[in-house]
CSV table of C-alpha atoms in Angstrom, one decimal:
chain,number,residue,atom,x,y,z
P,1,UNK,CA,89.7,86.3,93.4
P,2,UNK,CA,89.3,83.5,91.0
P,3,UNK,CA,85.6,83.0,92.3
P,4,UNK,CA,84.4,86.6,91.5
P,5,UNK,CA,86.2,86.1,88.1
P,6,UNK,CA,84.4,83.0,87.2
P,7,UNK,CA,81.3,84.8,87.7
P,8,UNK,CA,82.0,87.8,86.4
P,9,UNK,CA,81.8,90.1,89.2
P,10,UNK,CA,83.5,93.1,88.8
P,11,UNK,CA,85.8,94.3,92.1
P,12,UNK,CA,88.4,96.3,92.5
P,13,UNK,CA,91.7,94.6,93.8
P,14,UNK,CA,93.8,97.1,96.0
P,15,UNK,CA,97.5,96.1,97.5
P,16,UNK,CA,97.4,96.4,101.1
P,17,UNK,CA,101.0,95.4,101.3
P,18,UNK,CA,102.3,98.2,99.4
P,19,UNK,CA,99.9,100.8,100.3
P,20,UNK,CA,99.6,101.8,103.9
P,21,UNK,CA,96.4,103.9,103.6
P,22,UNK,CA,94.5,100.8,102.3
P,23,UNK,CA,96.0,98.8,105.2
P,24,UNK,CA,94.9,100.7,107.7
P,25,UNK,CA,91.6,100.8,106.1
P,26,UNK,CA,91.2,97.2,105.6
P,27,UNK,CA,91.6,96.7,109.4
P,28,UNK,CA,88.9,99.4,109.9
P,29,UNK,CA,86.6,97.9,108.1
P,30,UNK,CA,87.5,94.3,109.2
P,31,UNK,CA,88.8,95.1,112.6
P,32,UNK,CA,91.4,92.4,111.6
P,33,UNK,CA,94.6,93.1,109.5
P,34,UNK,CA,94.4,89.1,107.2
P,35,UNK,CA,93.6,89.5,103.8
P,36,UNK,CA,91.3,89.1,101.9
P,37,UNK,CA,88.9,91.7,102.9
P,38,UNK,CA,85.4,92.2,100.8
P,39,UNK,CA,83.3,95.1,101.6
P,40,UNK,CA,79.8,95.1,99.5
P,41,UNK,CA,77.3,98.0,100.3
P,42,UNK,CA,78.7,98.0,104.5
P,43,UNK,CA,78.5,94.1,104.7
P,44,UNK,CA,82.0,93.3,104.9
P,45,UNK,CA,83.8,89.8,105.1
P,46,UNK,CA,87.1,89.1,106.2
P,47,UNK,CA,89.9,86.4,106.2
P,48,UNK,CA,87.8,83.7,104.1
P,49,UNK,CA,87.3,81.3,101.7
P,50,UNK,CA,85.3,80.4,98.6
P,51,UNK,CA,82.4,78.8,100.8
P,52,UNK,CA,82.8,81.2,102.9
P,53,UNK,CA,82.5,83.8,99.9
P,54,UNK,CA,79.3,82.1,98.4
P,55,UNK,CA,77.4,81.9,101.5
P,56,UNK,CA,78.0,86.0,101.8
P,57,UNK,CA,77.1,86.5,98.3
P,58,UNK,CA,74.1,84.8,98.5
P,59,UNK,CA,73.1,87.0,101.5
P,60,UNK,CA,74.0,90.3,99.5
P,61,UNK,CA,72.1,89.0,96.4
P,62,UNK,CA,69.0,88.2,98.7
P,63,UNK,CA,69.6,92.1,100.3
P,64,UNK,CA,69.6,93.3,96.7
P,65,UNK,CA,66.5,91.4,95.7
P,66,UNK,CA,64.9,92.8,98.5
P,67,UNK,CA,65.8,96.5,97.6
C-alpha cells in the first residue's frame, strides 16, 4: 500500500490468501472477494486504485473534520 506508506498512514495489512477467516470477511465487508479491500470507520472501498484511494481519503478526512 505504497500510497498509505508515503503518507504515513498507519494500516494493518492482513493475508486473505492464506487466512480463510479474513477471506470471508473481506467479502463481507466488500460483498466482492478482489483484493485490496480498505475498511475506515464502516466506509469501506474495494478492488481500487491510487485515485481511486485519494478520492476516498479525502471523503474520510472531510467525515473526520466534521466529527
Amino acid at each position: 500500500m505504497r500510497w498509505l506508506d508515503a503518507r504515513g498512514i498507519e494500516y494493518e495489512a492482513i493475508d486473505v490468501i492464506s487466512d480463510e477467516a479474513a477471506f470471508d470477511e473481506m467479502i463481507r465487508l466488500s460483498n466482492q472477494d478482489l483484493a485490496p479491500v480498505i475498511e475506515v470507520d464502516g466506509d469501506v472501498l474495494a478492488d481500487f486504485g491510487p485515485d481511486q484511494l485519494a478520492v476516498f481519503w479525502q471523503k474520510i478526512e472531510r467525515k473526520h473534520a466534521r466529527a
